[in-house]
mmCIF file of C-alpha atoms in Angstrom:
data_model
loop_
_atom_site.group_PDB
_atom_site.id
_atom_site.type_symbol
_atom_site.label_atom_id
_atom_site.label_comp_id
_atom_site.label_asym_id
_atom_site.label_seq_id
_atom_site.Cartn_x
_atom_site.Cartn_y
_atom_site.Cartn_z
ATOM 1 C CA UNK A 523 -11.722 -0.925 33.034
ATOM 2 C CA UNK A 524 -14.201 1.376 31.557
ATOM 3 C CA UNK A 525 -15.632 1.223 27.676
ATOM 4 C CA UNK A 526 -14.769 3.292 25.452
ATOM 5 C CA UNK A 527 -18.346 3.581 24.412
ATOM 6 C CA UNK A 528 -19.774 4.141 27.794
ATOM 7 C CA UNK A 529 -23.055 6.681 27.213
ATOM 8 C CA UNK A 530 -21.457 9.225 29.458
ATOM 9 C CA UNK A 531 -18.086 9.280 27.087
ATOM 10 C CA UNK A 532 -20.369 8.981 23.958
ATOM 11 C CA UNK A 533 -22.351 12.246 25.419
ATOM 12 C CA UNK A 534 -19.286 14.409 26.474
ATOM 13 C CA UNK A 535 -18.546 14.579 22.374
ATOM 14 C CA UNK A 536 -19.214 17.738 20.339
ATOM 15 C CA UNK A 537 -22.053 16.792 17.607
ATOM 16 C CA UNK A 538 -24.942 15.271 17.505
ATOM 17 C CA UNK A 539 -24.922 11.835 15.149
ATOM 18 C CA UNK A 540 -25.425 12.533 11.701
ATOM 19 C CA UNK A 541 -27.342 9.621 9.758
ATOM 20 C CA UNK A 542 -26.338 8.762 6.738
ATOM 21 C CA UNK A 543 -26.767 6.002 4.094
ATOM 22 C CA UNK A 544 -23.010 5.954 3.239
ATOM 23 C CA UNK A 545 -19.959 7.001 5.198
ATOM 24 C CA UNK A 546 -19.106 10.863 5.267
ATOM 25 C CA UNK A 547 -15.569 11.953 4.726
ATOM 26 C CA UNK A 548 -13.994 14.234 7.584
ATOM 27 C CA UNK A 549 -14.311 16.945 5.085
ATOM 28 C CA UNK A 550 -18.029 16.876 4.897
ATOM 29 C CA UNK A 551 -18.730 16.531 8.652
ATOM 30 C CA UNK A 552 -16.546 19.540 9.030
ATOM 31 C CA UNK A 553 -13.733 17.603 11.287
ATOM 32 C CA UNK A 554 -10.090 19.146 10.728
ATOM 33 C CA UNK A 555 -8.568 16.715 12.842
ATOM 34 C CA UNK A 556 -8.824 14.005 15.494
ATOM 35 C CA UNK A 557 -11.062 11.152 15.518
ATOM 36 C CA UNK A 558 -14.714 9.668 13.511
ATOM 37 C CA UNK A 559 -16.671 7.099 14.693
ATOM 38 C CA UNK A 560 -19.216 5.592 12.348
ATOM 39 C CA UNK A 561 -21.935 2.817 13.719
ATOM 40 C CA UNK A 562 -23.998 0.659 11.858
ATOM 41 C CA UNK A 563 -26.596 -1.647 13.503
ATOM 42 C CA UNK A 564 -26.016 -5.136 11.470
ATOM 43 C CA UNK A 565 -29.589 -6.398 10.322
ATOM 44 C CA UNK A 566 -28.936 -9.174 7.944
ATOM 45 C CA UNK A 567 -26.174 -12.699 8.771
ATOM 46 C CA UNK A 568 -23.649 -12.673 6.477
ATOM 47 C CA UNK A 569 -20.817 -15.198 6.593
ATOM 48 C CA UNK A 570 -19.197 -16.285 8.859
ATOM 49 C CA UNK A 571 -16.575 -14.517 9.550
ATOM 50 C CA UNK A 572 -17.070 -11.692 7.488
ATOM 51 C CA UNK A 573 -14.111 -9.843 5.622
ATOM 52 C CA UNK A 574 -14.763 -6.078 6.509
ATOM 53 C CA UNK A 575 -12.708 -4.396 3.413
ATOM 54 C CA UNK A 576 -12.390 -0.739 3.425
ATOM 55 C CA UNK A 577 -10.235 0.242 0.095
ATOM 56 C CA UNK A 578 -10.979 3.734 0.488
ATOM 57 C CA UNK A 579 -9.556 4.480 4.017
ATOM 58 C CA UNK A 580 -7.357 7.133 4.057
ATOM 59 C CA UNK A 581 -6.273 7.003 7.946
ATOM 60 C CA UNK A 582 -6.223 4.254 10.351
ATOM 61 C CA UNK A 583 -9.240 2.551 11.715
ATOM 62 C CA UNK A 584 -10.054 0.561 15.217
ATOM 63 C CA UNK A 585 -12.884 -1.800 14.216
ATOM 64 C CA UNK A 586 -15.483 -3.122 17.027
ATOM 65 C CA UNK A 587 -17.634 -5.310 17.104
ATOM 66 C CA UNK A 588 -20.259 -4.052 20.031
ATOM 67 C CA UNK A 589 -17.400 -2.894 22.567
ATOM 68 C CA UNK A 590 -14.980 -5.431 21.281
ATOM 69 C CA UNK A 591 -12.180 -4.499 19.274
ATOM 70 C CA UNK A 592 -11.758 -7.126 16.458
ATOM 71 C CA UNK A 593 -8.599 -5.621 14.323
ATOM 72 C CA UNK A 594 -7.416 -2.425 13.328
ATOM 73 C CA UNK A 595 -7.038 -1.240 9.381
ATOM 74 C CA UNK A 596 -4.049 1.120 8.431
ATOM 75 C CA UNK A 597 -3.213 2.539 5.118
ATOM 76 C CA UNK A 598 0.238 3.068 6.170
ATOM 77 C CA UNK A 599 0.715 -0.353 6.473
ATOM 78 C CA UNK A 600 -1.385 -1.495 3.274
ATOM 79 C CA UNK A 601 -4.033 -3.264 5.524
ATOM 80 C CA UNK A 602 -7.425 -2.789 4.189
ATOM 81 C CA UNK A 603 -9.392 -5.665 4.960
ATOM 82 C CA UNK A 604 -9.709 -7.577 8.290
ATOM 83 C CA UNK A 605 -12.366 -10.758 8.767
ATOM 84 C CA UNK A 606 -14.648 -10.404 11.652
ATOM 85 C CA UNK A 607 -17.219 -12.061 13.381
ATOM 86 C CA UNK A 608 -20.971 -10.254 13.723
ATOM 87 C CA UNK A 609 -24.277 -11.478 13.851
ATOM 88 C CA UNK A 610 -27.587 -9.275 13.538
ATOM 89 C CA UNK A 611 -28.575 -7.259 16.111
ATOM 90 C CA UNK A 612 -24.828 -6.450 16.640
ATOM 91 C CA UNK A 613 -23.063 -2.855 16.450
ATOM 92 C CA UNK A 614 -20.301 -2.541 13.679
ATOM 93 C CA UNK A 615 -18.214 0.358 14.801
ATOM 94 C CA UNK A 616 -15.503 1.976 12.898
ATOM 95 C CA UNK A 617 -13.444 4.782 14.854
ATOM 96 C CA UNK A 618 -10.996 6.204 12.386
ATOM 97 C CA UNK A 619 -7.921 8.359 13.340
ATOM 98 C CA UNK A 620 -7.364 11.169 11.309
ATOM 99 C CA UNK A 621 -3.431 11.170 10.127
ATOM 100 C CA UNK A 622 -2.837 14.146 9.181
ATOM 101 C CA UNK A 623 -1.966 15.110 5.523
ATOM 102 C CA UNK A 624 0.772 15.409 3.044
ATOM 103 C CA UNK A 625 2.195 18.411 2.698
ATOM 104 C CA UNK A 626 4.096 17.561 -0.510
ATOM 105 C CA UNK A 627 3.883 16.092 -3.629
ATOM 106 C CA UNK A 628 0.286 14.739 -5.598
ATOM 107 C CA UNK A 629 -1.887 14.008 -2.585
ATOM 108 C CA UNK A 630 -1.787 17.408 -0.774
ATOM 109 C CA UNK A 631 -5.422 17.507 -1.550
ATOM 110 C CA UNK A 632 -6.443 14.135 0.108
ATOM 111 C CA UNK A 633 -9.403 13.640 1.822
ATOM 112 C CA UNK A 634 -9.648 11.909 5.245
ATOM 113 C CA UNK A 635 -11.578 9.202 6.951
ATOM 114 C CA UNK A 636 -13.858 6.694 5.075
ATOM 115 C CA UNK A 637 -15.975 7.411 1.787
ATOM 116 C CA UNK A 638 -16.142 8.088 -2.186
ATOM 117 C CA UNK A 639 -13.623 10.727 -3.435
#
């Protein structure tokens, strides 16, 4: 079985990486729908394991560690944290699935993916 994060997959997507010190939302990449991935190299050791919390997700999110999935995080079901194992020199990815959006009531407005309102 193939990886999800085989180069040729990783190529055949539409954009070019953008680098940036914190996560973008959907909104500010420009991405209506579908799927985000956001990679971090890890450089420092932190505990062992680690509790990954992400209190602003506003989707669901398949978390890797290299090509390993560790957990997945879903607001729908109130699960924002998820302990994982990762040492330095090890890729943290995040691929978050895009919802959709409310189409009644106060958060019509929401924005998607992972970041600061």
């Amino acid at each position: 079985m193939g990886s999800l994060f085989n180069e040729a997959i990783l190529q055949l997507l539409d954009s070019d990486p953008l680098v940036s010190l914190f996560p973008q939302r959907f909104e500010s990449l420009s991405v209506g729908s579908g799927y985000v991935l956001y990679e971090n190299d890890v450089k420092i050791m932190a505990s062992d394991p680690v509790l990954l919390q992400i209190t602003d997700l506003k989707d669901r999110a398949y978390v890797f560690v290299d090509e390993e999935i560790q957990g997945i995080l879903d607001r729908s079901e109130n699960i924002y944290a998820l302990p994982i194992r990762i040492k330095p020199g090890q890729k943290l990815r995040i691929l978050v699935e895009n919802q959709g959006r409310l189409s009644f009531g106060l958060q019509t407005d929401e924005s998607k993916g992972i970041g600061a309102e």
